[in-house]
Short mmCIF file of C-alpha atoms in Angstrom, two decimals:
data_model
loop_
_atom_site.label_atom_id
_atom_site.label_comp_id
_atom_site.label_asym_id
_atom_site.label_seq_id
_atom_site.Cartn_x
_atom_site.Cartn_y
_atom_site.Cartn_z
CA UNK A 1 -95.03 -125.72 -47.59
CA UNK A 2 -98.51 -125.46 -48.10
CA UNK A 3 -101.01 -127.64 -49.96
CA UNK A 4 -104.63 -125.89 -50.76
CA UNK A 5 -107.32 -129.37 -51.01
CA UNK A 6 -109.72 -127.97 -53.35
CA UNK A 7 -112.83 -129.23 -52.24
CA UNK A 8 -116.81 -128.84 -54.23
CA UNK A 9 -117.72 -125.82 -50.91
CA UNK A 10 -114.03 -124.68 -49.56
CA UNK A 11 -110.77 -123.99 -49.83
CA UNK A 12 -108.58 -125.94 -46.78
CA UNK A 13 -104.99 -125.02 -45.85
CA UNK A 14 -103.05 -128.89 -45.22
CA UNK A 15 -99.66 -128.64 -42.87
CA UNK A 16 -96.45 -129.96 -44.40
CA UNK A 17 -96.84 -133.11 -42.07
CA UNK A 18 -100.14 -133.94 -43.12
CA UNK A 19 -99.03 -133.54 -47.02
CA UNK A 20 -96.34 -135.96 -47.26
CA UNK A 21 -98.64 -138.15 -45.26
CA UNK A 22 -100.89 -138.33 -47.93
CA UNK A 23 -98.03 -138.78 -50.03
CA UNK A 24 -96.27 -141.82 -48.55
CA UNK A 25 -99.44 -143.45 -47.80
CA UNK A 26 -99.37 -146.61 -49.50
CA UNK A 27 -102.07 -147.20 -52.09
CA UNK A 28 -104.32 -150.48 -51.51
CA UNK A 29 -102.90 -153.51 -53.26
CA UNK A 30 -104.94 -154.97 -55.65
CA UNK A 31 -105.31 -158.45 -56.04
CA UNK A 32 -104.04 -160.18 -59.65
CA UNK A 33 -104.60 -163.41 -58.61
CA UNK A 34 -108.07 -165.01 -56.75
CA UNK A 35 -106.39 -166.55 -53.02
CA UNK A 36 -108.16 -169.57 -54.40
CA UNK A 37 -106.06 -170.04 -56.85
CA UNK A 38 -102.47 -169.14 -54.99
CA UNK A 39 -101.59 -172.95 -54.85
CA UNK A 40 -102.23 -174.10 -58.80
CA UNK A 41 -100.18 -170.40 -59.74
CA UNK A 42 -97.54 -171.75 -56.85
CA UNK A 43 -97.02 -175.28 -57.97
CA UNK A 44 -98.86 -175.50 -61.44
CA UNK A 45 -97.97 -174.72 -64.85
CA UNK A 46 -99.78 -171.54 -66.09
CA UNK A 47 -101.64 -172.21 -69.46
CA UNK A 48 -100.00 -170.19 -71.83
CA UNK A 49 -96.67 -172.68 -71.17
CA UNK A 50 -96.06 -174.49 -73.69
CA UNK A 51 -93.29 -176.96 -71.50
CA UNK A 52 -96.24 -178.49 -69.33
CA UNK A 53 -95.32 -180.21 -65.95
CA UNK A 54 -95.72 -184.05 -66.14
CA UNK A 55 -97.82 -184.03 -63.17
CA UNK A 56 -97.31 -188.20 -62.04
CA UNK A 57 -93.75 -187.55 -62.60
CA UNK A 58 -93.31 -185.36 -59.90
CA UNK A 59 -94.36 -187.88 -57.34
CA UNK A 60 -91.63 -189.99 -58.46
CA UNK A 61 -88.91 -187.42 -58.50
CA UNK A 62 -86.22 -188.74 -55.35
CA UNK A 63 -82.73 -187.48 -54.87
CA UNK A 64 -80.80 -189.28 -52.50
CA UNK A 65 -77.64 -187.66 -50.22
CA UNK A 66 -75.89 -190.36 -49.35
CA UNK A 67 -76.25 -192.23 -52.99
CA UNK A 68 -72.06 -190.30 -53.68
CA UNK A 69 -70.55 -191.09 -50.91
CA UNK A 70 -72.24 -194.45 -50.32
CA UNK A 71 -70.93 -195.20 -53.90
CA UNK A 72 -67.25 -193.43 -53.84
CA UNK A 73 -66.77 -195.81 -49.97
CA UNK A 74 -67.77 -198.81 -51.23
CA UNK A 75 -65.23 -198.03 -54.82
CA UNK A 76 -62.63 -197.32 -52.03
CA UNK A 77 -63.40 -200.18 -49.41
CA UNK A 78 -62.38 -202.40 -52.82
CA UNK A 79 -58.93 -201.39 -52.24
CA UNK A 80 -59.28 -199.25 -55.97
CA UNK A 81 -57.32 -194.93 -55.93
CA UNK A 82 -59.19 -192.17 -54.98
CA UNK A 83 -58.88 -190.87 -59.50
CA UNK A 84 -60.42 -194.24 -59.99
CA UNK A 85 -63.39 -194.02 -57.73
CA UNK A 86 -64.21 -190.46 -58.75
CA UNK A 87 -64.48 -191.36 -62.42
CA UNK A 88 -66.11 -195.03 -62.43
CA UNK A 89 -68.90 -193.16 -60.08
CA UNK A 90 -72.27 -194.17 -61.45
CA UNK A 91 -75.05 -191.72 -61.77
CA UNK A 92 -78.04 -191.67 -59.20
CA UNK A 93 -80.86 -193.75 -61.79
CA UNK A 94 -83.29 -192.21 -59.25
CA UNK A 95 -83.40 -189.34 -60.54
CA UNK A 96 -85.59 -188.06 -63.37
CA UNK A 97 -84.46 -188.70 -66.26
CA UNK A 98 -83.13 -185.63 -68.26
CA UNK A 99 -85.20 -184.30 -71.05
CA UNK A 100 -84.68 -183.97 -74.40
CA UNK A 101 -82.58 -180.02 -74.98
CA UNK A 102 -80.00 -181.84 -72.75
CA UNK A 103 -78.60 -183.57 -76.13
CA UNK A 104 -75.43 -182.60 -77.76
CA UNK A 105 -77.79 -181.10 -80.64
CA UNK A 106 -79.97 -179.15 -77.81
CA UNK A 107 -76.77 -177.86 -76.13
CA UNK A 108 -75.16 -175.88 -79.57
CA UNK A 109 -78.94 -174.63 -80.28
CA UNK A 110 -79.86 -173.78 -76.99
CA UNK A 111 -76.16 -172.11 -76.63
CA UNK A 112 -77.02 -169.90 -80.24
CA UNK A 113 -80.90 -168.96 -79.14
CA UNK A 114 -79.04 -167.22 -75.93
CA UNK A 115 -76.53 -166.11 -77.80
CA UNK A 116 -78.94 -164.45 -80.05
CA UNK A 117 -80.92 -163.37 -77.17
CA UNK A 118 -77.82 -161.37 -75.97
CA UNK A 119 -77.21 -159.99 -79.04
CA UNK A 120 -80.43 -158.64 -80.06
CA UNK A 121 -82.76 -159.28 -76.60
CA UNK A 122 -85.78 -159.40 -78.63
CA UNK A 123 -87.01 -162.32 -79.41
CA UNK A 124 -88.77 -161.47 -82.51
CA UNK A 125 -85.53 -161.62 -83.77
CA UNK A 126 -84.70 -164.82 -82.82
CA UNK A 127 -87.31 -166.68 -84.01
CA UNK A 128 -85.57 -169.08 -86.06
CA UNK A 129 -83.42 -170.26 -82.57
CA UNK A 130 -87.28 -170.75 -80.37
CA UNK A 131 -88.41 -172.69 -83.70
CA UNK A 132 -85.69 -174.98 -83.47
CA UNK A 133 -85.72 -175.38 -79.75
CA UNK A 134 -89.35 -176.67 -80.11
CA UNK A 135 -88.75 -179.14 -82.89
CA UNK A 136 -85.94 -180.20 -80.31
CA UNK A 137 -88.36 -180.54 -77.52
CA UNK A 138 -90.78 -182.76 -79.54
CA UNK A 139 -93.27 -179.83 -80.24
CA UNK A 140 -95.13 -180.66 -83.25
CA UNK A 141 -97.94 -177.55 -84.74
CA UNK A 142 -100.99 -178.15 -85.23
CA UNK A 143 -101.49 -179.69 -89.70
CA UNK A 144 -105.36 -179.47 -90.54
CA UNK A 145 -107.03 -182.52 -90.90
CA UNK A 146 -108.84 -183.83 -93.98
CA UNK A 147 -111.55 -184.93 -94.39
CA UNK A 148 -111.01 -188.65 -94.44
CA UNK A 149 -108.72 -188.58 -92.34
CA UNK A 150 -112.06 -186.92 -89.75
CA UNK A 151 -113.94 -190.04 -90.83
CA UNK A 152 -111.18 -192.46 -90.17
CA UNK A 153 -110.94 -190.75 -86.41
CA UNK A 154 -114.30 -190.81 -85.94
CA UNK A 155 -114.47 -194.86 -87.23
CA UNK A 156 -111.98 -195.49 -84.64
CA UNK A 157 -113.84 -193.79 -81.76
CA UNK A 158 -117.49 -195.40 -82.65
CA UNK A 159 -115.43 -198.31 -82.90
CA UNK A 160 -118.15 -201.65 -83.11
CA UNK A 161 -121.11 -199.16 -82.71
CA UNK A 162 -120.88 -198.83 -86.32
CA UNK A 163 -122.10 -202.44 -87.14
CA UNK A 164 -125.14 -200.81 -87.04
CA UNK A 165 -125.24 -197.98 -89.69
CA UNK A 166 -126.35 -200.72 -92.46
CA UNK A 167 -128.83 -202.14 -90.37
CA UNK A 168 -129.90 -199.15 -90.07
CA UNK A 169 -129.84 -197.82 -93.77
CA UNK A 170 -131.72 -201.03 -94.27
CA UNK A 171 -134.64 -200.42 -91.45
CA UNK A 172 -135.01 -197.38 -92.97
CA UNK A 173 -137.08 -198.67 -96.43
CA UNK A 174 -139.48 -200.53 -93.99
CA UNK A 175 -139.71 -197.71 -92.45
CA UNK A 176 -141.68 -194.30 -93.16
CA UNK A 177 -141.21 -190.69 -91.24
CA UNK A 178 -144.36 -188.73 -91.42
#
């Protein structure tokens, strides 16, 4: 097989081994994420994600590999049977607490969402399930604030500094601005 490479000036016949080498040469990889953002990408949460990681809680998580064996050995040492010991093992309190989607109501809703996605395969057809999951997780839609609510928030943020506003209005009677 011979392929012809057309250039502006001439046609050159390429031997097959160069032709195959040209086809197999990989393209130069395109970097979608800048190297200085790699650690943020690996260990962070995407900006578009609704569920952000609580960075302050990540260091508090611990897993004691000896917890279950120590609790079991203490139970057996008290002379209790194996079945009773296994049934009475306490949970490790140093692990991170379960999230809002670990409860009984959430399990049923999560199963329904998974079943809907398995049946339809399109997230647009399962929006009611996703909305219910977001409500269970504590996500609330932003609501429009009225002018009174905005004014009260401003006053709360300003605090005692608003005490000077009446004095300023009274002083404006005596000050003439050209």
